[in-house]
Amino acid sequence: LRLKHVAKVYENDGVLTQAVRDVSFTVDKGSFVGIMGASGCGKSTLLNLIATMDKPSGGTIELDGQDLAELSEAELAAFRRDHLGFIFQEYNLLETLTIRENMMLALTIKQTPKAEIKGIVEHWAAKLGISEILRHFPCEVSGGQRQRCACARAIATQPALILADEPTGALDSKNSVAIVKLLLEVGRSLKCPVMTITHNAEMARVADRVFHMKDGRLERITVNEHPCQAEELDW
Ligand code: ADP
């Protein structure tokens, strides 16, 4: 993933807000990046630009050498469906579907062969400790279980890029560690970049690099020479 001089300006009623300013960086396959910074510094805007949910006002975003701005709307939809695993802070589960159906939906949209879907759902449910609640609706389970379902849904499709917006923001420390550990393991095993907005100290310990944002800029990058390994975290 390569960003070059990415900028985003919002205009509302003639008022301009420079949400992201001249951000450039490269994230390699299997690398784990935490994004930190005060509220309003542009973290979510940056993540949304990379996720192609919004378009930059300037600069380029490339994944595997492909400039995302050159893709048509249909190609962008296919990119999000086939290559992107996005974990939302507020889970974004469909309330009228069970936990199992929420996970199945992402795989069905990706046109995963029907015969494989059940096995994939059960594999990730077991890995995330949510096998017992697959029949339940999101409103019937805890916040931690909902977030684990949201993670399972995002990674079961084996994305080429994982983006997460404060995935541990609403969780207690035990559930937070479980999510951090999972993102780390999955990123390494799928060899895909993981970028996650976080205020979580565990996340900063495991990240290869932490990007510190301020006023829309990538102010500094902390390199973690010896990032904590998944096995060292308590489950
Ligand atoms: P963070 O995720 O770090 O809290 P955001 O990326 O949400 O920050 O916001 C960065 C800046 O852009 C803020 O000043 C915010 O008010 C502004 N902003 C975000 N989204 C919009 C929008 N759709 N329209 C106008 N301004 C926006």
Coordinates of N, CA and C and ligand atoms in Angstrom, one line a residue:
L1 N 0.9 -1.2 0.0 CA 0.0 0.0 0.0 C 0.9 1.2 0.0
R2 N 0.7 2.1 -1.0 CA 1.6 3.3 -1.1 C 0.7 4.6 -1.3
L3 N 0.9 5.5 -0.3 CA 0.3 6.8 -0.4 C 1.3 7.8 -0.8
K4 N 0.9 8.7 -1.8 CA 1.9 9.8 -2.1 C 1.1 11.1 -2.1
H5 N 1.5 12.0 -1.1 CA 1.0 13.3 -1.0 C -0.5 13.4 -1.0
V6 N -1.1 12.5 -0.2 CA -2.6 12.4 -0.2 C -3.1 13.6 0.7
A7 N -4.2 14.2 0.1 CA -4.8 15.3 0.8 C -6.3 15.2 0.7
K8 N -7.0 15.7 1.7 CA -8.5 15.7 1.6 C -9.0 17.0 2.2
V9 N -9.8 17.7 1.4 CA -10.4 19.0 1.8 C -11.9 18.8 1.7
Y10 N -12.6 19.0 2.8 CA -14.1 19.0 2.8 C -14.6 20.4 2.6
E11 N -15.6 20.5 1.9 CA -16.3 21.9 1.8 C -17.7 21.8 2.2
N12 N -18.1 22.5 3.2 CA -19.5 22.6 3.7 C -19.9 24.0 3.8
D13 N -20.9 24.4 3.0 CA -21.4 25.8 3.0 C -20.3 26.8 2.8
G14 N -19.3 26.5 1.9 CA -18.2 27.4 1.7 C -17.1 27.4 2.7
V15 N -17.3 26.6 3.7 CA -16.2 26.4 4.7 C -15.3 25.3 4.4
L16 N -14.0 25.5 4.2 CA -13.1 24.4 3.9 C -12.5 23.8 5.1
T17 N -12.4 22.5 5.2 CA -11.7 21.8 6.3 C -10.7 20.9 5.6
Q18 N -9.4 21.2 5.9 CA -8.3 20.4 5.4 C -8.1 19.2 6.4
A19 N -8.8 18.1 6.1 CA -8.8 17.0 7.0 C -7.5 16.1 7.0
V20 N -7.0 16.0 5.7 CA -5.7 15.3 5.6 C -4.8 16.1 4.7
R21 N -3.5 16.3 5.1 CA -2.6 17.1 4.4 C -1.3 16.4 4.1
D22 N -1.1 16.2 2.8 CA 0.2 15.8 2.3 C 0.8 14.6 3.0
V23 N 0.0 13.5 3.0 CA 0.4 12.3 3.7 C 1.0 11.3 2.7
S24 N 2.2 10.9 3.0 CA 2.9 9.9 2.1 C 3.5 8.8 3.0
F25 N 3.3 7.5 2.6 CA 3.9 6.4 3.3 C 3.7 5.1 2.5
T26 N 4.5 4.1 2.8 CA 4.4 2.8 2.2 C 4.2 1.8 3.3
V27 N 3.2 0.8 3.2 CA 3.1 -0.2 4.1 C 3.2 -1.6 3.4
D28 N 4.1 -2.4 3.8 CA 4.4 -3.7 3.1 C 3.4 -4.7 3.6
K29 N 3.4 -5.8 2.7 CA 2.6 -7.0 3.1 C 3.0 -7.5 4.4
G30 N 2.1 -7.9 5.3 CA 2.4 -8.5 6.6 C 2.8 -7.5 7.6
S31 N 2.8 -6.2 7.3 CA 3.2 -5.2 8.2 C 2.0 -4.7 9.0
F32 N 2.2 -4.3 10.3 CA 1.1 -3.9 11.1 C 1.3 -2.5 11.6
V33 N 0.4 -1.6 11.2 CA 0.6 -0.2 11.5 C -0.6 0.3 12.4
G34 N -0.2 1.0 13.5 CA -1.2 1.7 14.3 C -1.3 3.2 13.9
I35 N -2.4 3.7 13.9 CA -2.6 5.2 13.7 C -3.1 5.8 14.9
M36 N -2.4 6.8 15.4 CA -2.8 7.4 16.7 C -2.9 8.9 16.5
G37 N -3.6 9.6 17.3 CA -3.7 11.0 17.3 C -5.0 11.5 17.9
A38 N -5.0 12.8 18.3 CA -6.2 13.4 19.0 C -7.4 13.3 18.1
S39 N -8.6 13.4 18.7 CA -9.8 13.4 17.9 C -9.8 14.6 16.9
G40 N -10.2 14.3 15.7 CA -10.3 15.4 14.7 C -9.0 15.6 13.9
C41 N -8.0 14.8 14.2 CA -6.7 15.0 13.5 C -6.7 14.4 12.1
G42 N -7.8 13.6 11.7 CA -7.8 13.1 10.3 C -7.7 11.6 10.2
K43 N -7.7 10.9 11.3 CA -7.4 9.4 11.2 C -8.5 8.7 10.4
S44 N -9.8 9.0 10.8 CA -10.9 8.3 10.1 C -10.9 8.7 8.6
T45 N -10.7 9.9 8.3 CA -10.7 10.4 6.9 C -9.6 9.6 6.1
L46 N -8.4 9.5 6.7 CA -7.3 8.8 6.0 C -7.7 7.3 5.8
L47 N -8.3 6.7 6.8 CA -8.7 5.3 6.6 C -9.8 5.2 5.5
N48 N -10.7 6.1 5.6 CA -11.8 6.0 4.6 C -11.3 6.3 3.2
L49 N -10.3 7.1 3.0 CA -9.7 7.3 1.7 C -9.1 6.0 1.2
I50 N -8.3 5.4 2.1 CA -7.7 4.1 1.7 C -8.7 3.0 1.3
A51 N -9.8 3.1 2.1 CA -10.9 2.1 1.9 C -11.7 2.4 0.6
T52 N -11.4 3.5 0.0 CA -12.2 4.0 -1.2 C -13.6 4.3 -0.9
M53 N -13.9 4.7 0.4 CA -15.2 5.1 0.7 C -15.3 6.6 0.5
D54 N -14.2 7.2 0.3 CA -14.1 8.7 0.0 C -13.0 8.9 -1.0
K55 N -13.0 10.0 -1.8 CA -12.0 10.2 -2.8 C -11.0 11.3 -2.3
P56 N -9.7 11.1 -2.5 CA -8.8 12.2 -2.1 C -8.9 13.5 -2.9
S57 N -8.6 14.6 -2.4 CA -8.6 15.9 -3.2 C -7.3 16.0 -3.9
G58 N -6.3 15.3 -3.5 CA -5.0 15.3 -4.1 C -4.2 14.1 -3.8
G59 N -3.1 13.8 -4.6 CA -2.3 12.7 -4.3 C -2.8 11.4 -4.8
T60 N -2.0 10.3 -4.6 CA -2.4 9.0 -5.1 C -2.3 7.9 -4.0
I61 N -3.2 6.9 -4.2 CA -3.2 5.8 -3.3 C -3.1 4.5 -4.2
E62 N -2.0 3.8 -3.9 CA -1.8 2.6 -4.8 C -1.8 1.3 -3.9
L63 N -2.5 0.3 -4.4 CA -2.4 -1.0 -3.8 C -1.9 -2.0 -4.8
D64 N -0.8 -2.7 -4.5 CA -0.2 -3.6 -5.5 C 0.1 -3.0 -6.8
G65 N 0.5 -1.7 -6.8 CA 0.9 -1.0 -8.0 C -0.3 -0.4 -8.8
Q66 N -1.6 -0.6 -8.3 CA -2.8 -0.1 -8.9 C -3.2 1.2 -8.3
D67 N -3.3 2.2 -9.1 CA -3.8 3.5 -8.6 C -5.3 3.4 -8.4
L68 N -5.7 3.5 -7.2 CA -7.2 3.3 -6.9 C -8.1 4.3 -7.6
A69 N -7.5 5.5 -7.9 CA -8.3 6.6 -8.5 C -8.6 6.2 -10.0
E70 N -7.9 5.3 -10.5 CA -8.1 4.9 -11.9 C -9.2 3.8 -12.1
L71 N -9.7 3.3 -10.9 CA -10.8 2.3 -11.0 C -12.1 2.9 -11.2
S72 N -13.0 2.3 -12.0 CA -14.4 2.7 -12.2 C -15.2 2.4 -10.9
E73 N -16.4 2.9 -10.8 CA -17.2 2.6 -9.6 C -17.4 1.1 -9.5
A74 N -17.6 0.4 -10.6 CA -17.9 -1.0 -10.5 C -16.6 -1.7 -10.0
E75 N -15.4 -1.3 -10.5 CA -14.2 -1.9 -10.1 C -13.9 -1.6 -8.6
L76 N -14.3 -0.4 -8.2 CA -14.1 0.0 -6.8 C -15.0 -0.9 -5.9
A77 N -16.2 -1.1 -6.3 CA -17.1 -2.0 -5.6 C -16.5 -3.4 -5.5
A78 N -15.9 -3.9 -6.6 CA -15.3 -5.2 -6.6 C -14.0 -5.2 -5.7
F79 N -13.3 -4.1 -5.7 CA -12.1 -4.0 -4.8 C -12.5 -4.1 -3.4
R80 N -13.6 -3.4 -3.0 CA -14.0 -3.4 -1.6 C -14.5 -4.8 -1.2
R81 N -15.2 -5.4 -2.2 CA -15.8 -6.8 -1.9 C -14.8 -7.9 -1.8
D82 N -13.8 -7.8 -2.7 CA -12.9 -8.9 -2.9 C -11.6 -8.8 -2.1
H83 N -11.1 -7.5 -1.9 CA -9.8 -7.3 -1.4 C -9.7 -6.6 0.0
L84 N -10.8 -6.0 0.4 CA -10.8 -5.2 1.6 C -11.5 -5.8 2.8
G85 N -10.8 -5.8 3.9 CA -11.5 -6.3 5.2 C -11.5 -5.0 6.0
F86 N -12.7 -4.5 6.3 CA -12.9 -3.2 7.0 C -13.6 -3.6 8.3
I87 N -13.0 -3.2 9.5 CA -13.6 -3.4 10.8 C -14.0 -2.1 11.3
F88 N -15.3 -1.9 11.5 CA -15.9 -0.6 11.9 C -15.9 -0.6 13.5
Q89 N -15.7 0.6 14.0 CA -15.8 0.8 15.4 C -17.1 0.4 16.0
E90 N -18.2 0.7 15.3 CA -19.5 0.3 15.8 C -20.0 -1.0 15.2
Y91 N -19.1 -1.8 14.8 CA -19.4 -3.2 14.3 C -20.1 -3.2 12.9
N92 N -21.2 -2.4 12.7 CA -21.9 -2.4 11.5 C -22.4 -3.8 11.1
L93 N -22.9 -4.5 12.1 CA -23.6 -5.8 11.8 C -25.0 -5.6 11.4
L94 N -25.5 -6.4 10.5 CA -27.0 -6.3 10.2 C -27.8 -6.9 11.3
E95 N -28.6 -6.1 11.9 CA -29.4 -6.5 13.1 C -30.4 -7.6 12.8
T96 N -30.9 -7.7 11.6 CA -32.0 -8.6 11.3 C -31.4 -10.0 10.8
L97 N -30.1 -10.1 10.8 CA -29.4 -11.4 10.5 C -28.8 -11.9 11.7
T98 N -28.7 -13.2 11.8 CA -28.0 -13.8 12.9 C -26.5 -13.6 12.8
I99 N -25.7 -13.9 13.8 CA -24.2 -13.8 13.7 C -23.7 -14.7 12.6
R100 N -24.3 -15.9 12.5 CA -23.8 -16.8 11.4 C -24.1 -16.1 10.0
E101 N -25.4 -15.6 9.9 CA -25.8 -15.0 8.6 C -25.0 -13.8 8.2
N102 N -24.6 -13.0 9.3 CA -23.7 -11.8 9.0 C -22.4 -12.3 8.4
M103 N -21.9 -13.3 9.0 CA -20.6 -13.8 8.4 C -20.8 -14.4 7.0
M104 N -21.9 -15.2 6.9 CA -22.1 -15.8 5.6 C -22.3 -14.8 4.5
L105 N -22.9 -13.6 4.8 CA -23.2 -12.6 3.8 C -22.0 -12.2 3.1
A106 N -21.0 -11.8 3.8 CA -19.7 -11.3 3.2 C -19.1 -12.3 2.3
L107 N -19.2 -13.6 2.7 CA -18.6 -14.7 1.8 C -19.5 -14.9 0.6
T108 N -20.8 -14.8 0.8 CA -21.8 -15.0 -0.4 C -21.6 -13.9 -1.4
I109 N -21.4 -12.6 -0.9 CA -21.2 -11.5 -1.8 C -19.9 -11.7 -2.6
K110 N -18.9 -12.3 -1.9 CA -17.6 -12.5 -2.6 C -17.7 -13.7 -3.5
Q111 N -18.9 -14.4 -3.6 CA -19.1 -15.5 -4.4 C -18.2 -16.7 -4.1
T112 N -18.0 -16.9 -2.7 CA -17.3 -18.0 -2.2 C -18.2 -19.3 -2.5
P113 N -17.7 -20.4 -3.0 CA -18.6 -21.5 -3.3 C -19.4 -21.9 -2.1
K114 N -20.7 -22.2 -2.3 CA -21.6 -22.4 -1.3 C -21.2 -23.5 -0.3
A115 N -20.6 -24.6 -0.9 CA -20.2 -25.7 -0.1 C -19.1 -25.4 0.9
E116 N -18.3 -24.3 0.6 CA -17.2 -23.9 1.5 C -17.6 -23.0 2.6
I117 N -18.7 -22.3 2.4 CA -19.1 -21.2 3.3 C -19.2 -21.7 4.8
K118 N -20.0 -22.8 4.9 CA -20.3 -23.3 6.3 C -18.9 -23.5 7.1
G119 N -18.0 -24.2 6.4 CA -16.7 -24.6 7.0 C -15.9 -23.3 7.4
I120 N -15.9 -22.3 6.5 CA -15.2 -21.1 6.7 C -15.8 -20.4 7.9
V121 N -17.1 -20.3 8.0 CA -17.8 -19.6 9.1 C -17.4 -20.3 10.4
E122 N -17.5 -21.6 10.4 CA -17.2 -22.3 11.6 C -15.8 -22.3 12.1
H123 N -14.9 -22.2 11.1 CA -13.4 -22.1 11.4 C -13.2 -20.8 12.1
W124 N -13.7 -19.7 11.6 CA -13.4 -18.4 12.2 C -14.2 -18.2 13.4
A125 N -15.4 -18.7 13.5 CA -16.2 -18.6 14.7 C -15.4 -19.3 15.9
A126 N -14.9 -20.5 15.6 CA -14.1 -21.2 16.6 C -12.9 -20.4 17.1
K127 N -12.2 -19.9 16.1 CA -11.0 -19.1 16.3 C -11.3 -17.9 17.2
L128 N -12.4 -17.3 17.0 CA -12.8 -16.1 17.7 C -13.7 -16.3 18.9
G129 N -13.9 -17.6 19.2 CA -14.7 -18.0 20.4 C -16.1 -17.5 20.3
I130 N -16.7 -17.6 19.1 CA -18.1 -17.2 19.0 C -19.0 -18.3 18.5
S131 N -18.5 -19.6 18.5 CA -19.2 -20.7 17.9 C -20.6 -20.9 18.6
E132 N -20.6 -20.6 19.9 CA -21.9 -20.8 20.7 C -23.0 -19.8 20.4
I133 N -22.6 -18.7 19.8 CA -23.6 -17.7 19.6 C -24.0 -17.5 18.1
L134 N -23.6 -18.4 17.2 CA -23.8 -18.2 15.8 C -25.3 -18.1 15.5
R135 N -26.2 -18.7 16.3 CA -27.6 -18.6 16.0 C -28.3 -17.3 16.6
H136 N -27.5 -16.6 17.3 CA -28.1 -15.4 18.0 C -28.1 -14.2 17.0
F137 N -29.0 -13.2 17.3 CA -29.0 -12.0 16.6 C -28.0 -11.0 17.4
P138 N -27.4 -10.0 16.6 CA -26.5 -9.1 17.3 C -27.0 -8.5 18.6
C139 N -28.3 -8.2 18.6 CA -28.8 -7.5 19.9 C -28.9 -8.5 21.0
E140 N -28.6 -9.8 20.8 CA -28.7 -10.8 21.9 C -27.3 -11.1 22.4
V141 N -26.3 -10.5 21.9 CA -24.9 -10.8 22.4 C -24.2 -9.6 22.9
S142 N -23.1 -9.8 23.6 CA -22.4 -8.6 24.2 C -21.6 -7.8 23.1
G143 N -21.1 -6.7 23.5 CA -20.3 -5.8 22.6 C -19.1 -6.5 22.2
G144 N -18.4 -7.2 23.1 CA -17.2 -8.0 22.7 C -17.5 -9.0 21.7
Q145 N -18.6 -9.7 21.9 CA -19.0 -10.8 20.9 C -19.3 -10.2 19.5
R146 N -20.0 -9.0 19.6 CA -20.3 -8.4 18.3 C -19.1 -8.0 17.6
Q147 N -18.1 -7.4 18.3 CA -16.9 -7.0 17.7 C -16.1 -8.2 17.1
R148 N -16.1 -9.3 17.9 CA -15.4 -10.5 17.4 C -16.1 -11.0 16.1
C149 N -17.4 -10.9 16.0 CA -18.2 -11.2 14.8 C -17.8 -10.3 13.6
A150 N -17.7 -9.0 13.9 CA -17.3 -8.0 12.9 C -15.9 -8.4 12.4
C151 N -15.0 -8.8 13.3 CA -13.6 -9.1 12.9 C -13.7 -10.4 12.0
A152 N -14.4 -11.4 12.5 CA -14.5 -12.6 11.8 C -15.0 -12.4 10.4
R153 N -16.1 -11.5 10.3 CA -16.7 -11.2 9.0 C -15.6 -10.6 8.0
A154 N -14.8 -9.7 8.6 CA -13.9 -8.9 7.8 C -12.7 -9.8 7.3
I155 N -12.3 -10.8 8.1 CA -11.1 -11.5 7.7 C -11.4 -12.9 7.1
A156 N -12.7 -13.4 7.2 CA -13.0 -14.7 6.7 C -12.9 -14.6 5.1
T157 N -13.0 -13.5 4.5 CA -12.9 -13.4 3.1 C -11.5 -13.3 2.6
Q158 N -10.5 -13.4 3.5 CA -9.1 -13.4 3.2 C -8.7 -12.2 2.4
P159 N -8.9 -11.0 3.0 CA -8.6 -9.7 2.2 C -7.1 -9.5 1.9
A160 N -6.9 -8.6 1.0 CA -5.5 -8.2 0.6 C -5.1 -7.0 1.5
L161 N -6.0 -6.4 2.2 CA -5.7 -5.3 3.1 C -6.8 -5.2 4.2
I162 N -6.3 -5.1 5.4 CA -7.2 -5.0 6.6 C -7.1 -3.6 7.2
L163 N -8.3 -2.9 7.2 CA -8.3 -1.6 7.8 C -9.3 -1.7 9.0
A164 N -8.9 -1.1 10.1 CA -9.8 -1.2 11.3 C -9.8 0.2 12.0
D165 N -11.1 0.6 12.3 CA -11.3 1.9 12.9 C -11.5 1.7 14.4
E166 N -10.5 1.8 15.2 CA -10.7 1.6 16.7 C -11.4 0.3 17.0
P167 N -10.9 -0.8 16.6 CA -11.7 -2.0 16.8 C -11.8 -2.5 18.2
T168 N -11.0 -1.8 19.1 CA -11.1 -2.2 20.5 C -11.6 -1.1 21.4
G169 N -12.2 0.0 20.7 CA -12.6 1.2 21.4 C -13.7 0.9 22.4
A170 N -14.6 -0.1 22.1 CA -15.7 -0.3 23.0 C -15.5 -1.5 23.9
L171 N -14.3 -2.1 23.9 CA -14.1 -3.4 24.6 C -13.4 -3.3 25.9
D172 N -13.6 -4.3 26.7 CA -12.8 -4.4 28.0 C -11.4 -4.9 27.6
S173 N -10.5 -5.0 28.6 CA -9.1 -5.3 28.2 C -8.9 -6.7 27.7
K174 N -9.7 -7.7 28.2 CA -9.6 -9.1 27.8 C -10.0 -9.2 26.3
N175 N -11.1 -8.6 26.0 CA -11.6 -8.7 24.6 C -10.7 -7.9 23.7
S176 N -10.1 -6.8 24.2 CA -9.2 -6.0 23.4 C -8.0 -6.8 23.0
V177 N -7.4 -7.5 24.0 CA -6.2 -8.2 23.7 C -6.5 -9.3 22.7
A178 N -7.7 -9.9 22.8 CA -8.1 -11.0 21.8 C -8.1 -10.4 20.4
I179 N -8.7 -9.2 20.3 CA -8.8 -8.6 18.9 C -7.4 -8.3 18.4
V180 N -6.6 -7.6 19.2 CA -5.2 -7.2 18.8 C -4.4 -8.5 18.3
K181 N -4.5 -9.5 19.1 CA -3.8 -10.8 18.8 C -4.3 -11.4 17.5
L182 N -5.6 -11.3 17.3 CA -6.1 -11.9 16.1 C -5.7 -11.1 14.8
L183 N -5.8 -9.8 14.9 CA -5.4 -9.0 13.8 C -3.9 -9.2 13.4
L184 N -3.1 -9.3 14.5 CA -1.7 -9.6 14.3 C -1.5 -10.9 13.6
E185 N -2.1 -11.9 14.1 CA -1.9 -13.3 13.5 C -2.4 -13.3 12.1
V186 N -3.6 -12.8 11.9 CA -4.2 -12.8 10.5 C -3.4 -12.1 9.5
G187 N -3.0 -10.9 9.9 CA -2.1 -10.1 9.0 C -0.9 -10.8 8.6
R188 N -0.3 -11.4 9.5 CA 1.0 -12.2 9.2 C 0.7 -13.4 8.4
S189 N -0.4 -14.1 8.7 CA -0.7 -15.4 7.9 C -1.2 -15.1 6.5
L190 N -2.0 -14.0 6.4 CA -2.5 -13.7 5.0 C -1.5 -12.8 4.3
K191 N -0.4 -12.4 5.0 CA 0.6 -11.5 4.4 C 0.0 -10.3 3.8
C192 N -0.9 -9.7 4.6 CA -1.5 -8.5 4.1 C -1.2 -7.3 5.1
P193 N -1.2 -6.1 4.6 CA -1.0 -5.0 5.5 C -2.2 -4.8 6.4
V194 N -1.9 -4.5 7.7 CA -3.0 -4.2 8.6 C -2.8 -2.8 9.1
M195 N -3.8 -1.9 9.0 CA -3.7 -0.6 9.5 C -4.9 -0.4 10.4
T196 N -4.6 0.1 11.6 CA -5.7 0.2 12.6 C -5.5 1.5 13.4
I197 N -6.6 2.2 13.4 CA -6.7 3.4 14.3 C -6.8 2.9 15.7
T198 N -6.1 3.5 16.6 CA -6.1 3.0 18.0 C -5.7 4.0 19.1
H199 N -6.3 3.8 20.2 CA -5.8 4.5 21.4 C -5.2 3.5 22.4
N200 N -5.1 2.2 21.9 CA -4.8 1.1 22.8 C -3.3 0.8 22.9
A201 N -2.9 0.7 24.1 CA -1.4 0.6 24.4 C -0.9 -0.8 23.9
E202 N -1.8 -1.9 24.0 CA -1.4 -3.2 23.5 C -1.1 -3.1 22.0
M203 N -2.0 -2.4 21.3 CA -1.9 -2.3 19.8 C -0.6 -1.6 19.5
A204 N -0.2 -0.6 20.2 CA 1.0 0.2 19.9 C 2.2 -0.7 20.2
R205 N 2.1 -1.6 21.1 CA 3.2 -2.5 21.5 C 3.4 -3.6 20.3
V206 N 2.4 -4.0 19.7 CA 2.5 -5.1 18.7 C 2.8 -4.5 17.3
A207 N 2.5 -3.2 17.1 CA 2.6 -2.6 15.7 C 4.1 -2.5 15.4
D208 N 4.4 -2.7 14.1 CA 5.7 -2.5 13.6 C 6.1 -1.0 13.6
R209 N 5.0 -0.2 13.2 CA 5.2 1.2 13.2 C 3.9 1.9 13.8
V210 N 4.0 3.0 14.4 CA 2.9 3.8 14.8 C 3.0 5.1 14.1
F211 N 1.9 5.5 13.4 CA 1.8 6.7 12.7 C 1.1 7.7 13.6
H212 N 1.8 8.8 14.0 CA 1.2 9.8 14.8 C 0.7 11.0 13.9
M213 N -0.6 11.2 14.0 CA -1.2 12.3 13.1 C -1.5 13.5 14.0
K214 N -1.3 14.7 13.4 CA -1.7 15.9 14.0 C -2.2 16.9 13.0
D215 N -3.3 17.5 13.2 CA -3.9 18.5 12.2 C -3.8 18.0 10.8
G216 N -4.2 16.8 10.6 CA -4.2 16.3 9.2 C -2.9 15.8 8.6
R217 N -1.8 16.0 9.4 CA -0.5 15.6 8.9 C 0.0 14.4 9.6
L218 N 0.8 13.6 8.9 CA 1.5 12.5 9.5 C 2.7 13.1 10.2
E219 N 2.6 13.4 11.5 CA 3.6 14.3 12.2 C 4.9 13.5 12.4
R220 N 4.7 12.2 12.9 CA 5.9 11.4 13.0 C 5.6 9.9 13.0
I221 N 6.6 9.1 12.8 CA 6.4 7.7 12.8 C 7.3 7.1 13.8
T222 N 6.7 6.3 14.7 CA 7.5 5.6 15.7 C 7.8 4.2 15.2
V223 N 9.0 3.8 15.1 CA 9.3 2.4 14.6 C 9.6 1.5 15.8
N224 N 8.9 0.4 15.8 CA 9.0 -0.5 16.9 C 10.0 -1.6 16.5
E225 N 11.3 -1.5 17.0 CA 12.3 -2.4 16.5 C 12.0 -3.9 16.9
H226 N 11.4 -4.0 18.1 CA 11.1 -5.4 18.6 C 9.6 -5.4 19.0
P227 N 8.7 -5.5 18.0 CA 7.3 -5.5 18.3 C 6.9 -6.8 19.1
C228 N 6.1 -6.6 20.0 CA 5.6 -7.7 20.9 C 4.9 -8.7 20.0
Q229 N 5.2 -10.0 20.2 CA 4.6 -11.1 19.3 C 3.3 -11.5 19.9
A230 N 2.4 -12.1 19.0 CA 1.1 -12.5 19.4 C 1.1 -13.5 20.6
E231 N 2.1 -14.4 20.6 CA 2.2 -15.4 21.7 C 2.4 -14.7 23.1
E232 N 3.0 -13.5 23.0 CA 3.4 -12.9 24.3 C 2.2 -12.2 24.9
L233 N 1.1 -12.0 24.1 CA -0.1 -11.4 24.7 C -1.0 -12.4 25.4
D234 N -1.6 -12.0 26.5 CA -2.5 -12.9 27.2 C -3.8 -13.0 26.5
W235 N -4.3 -14.2 26.2 CA -5.6 -14.3 25.5 C -6.7 -14.0 26.5
Ligands
ADP1 P1 -10.4 11.7 13.6 O1 -10.8 10.3 13.0 O2 -8.9 11.8 13.8 O3 -11.2 12.0 14.8 P2 -11.7 12.8 11.2 O4 -11.0 12.2 10.1 O5 -13.0 12.3 11.6 O6 -10.7 12.8 12.5 O7 -11.9 14.4 11.0 C1 -10.8 15.2 10.5 C2 -11.4 16.6 10.3 O8 -12.3 16.6 9.2 C3 -12.2 17.2 11.5 O9 -12.0 18.6 11.6 C4 -13.6 16.9 11.0 O10 -14.5 17.8 11.6 C5 -13.6 17.1 9.5 N1 -14.5 16.2 8.8 C6 -14.6 14.9 8.8 N2 -15.6 14.5 8.0 C7 -16.1 15.6 7.4 C8 -17.2 15.8 6.5 N3 -17.8 14.8 5.9 N4 -17.4 17.1 6.1 C9 -16.7 18.1 6.7 N5 -15.7 18.0 7.6 C10 -15.4 16.7 7.9

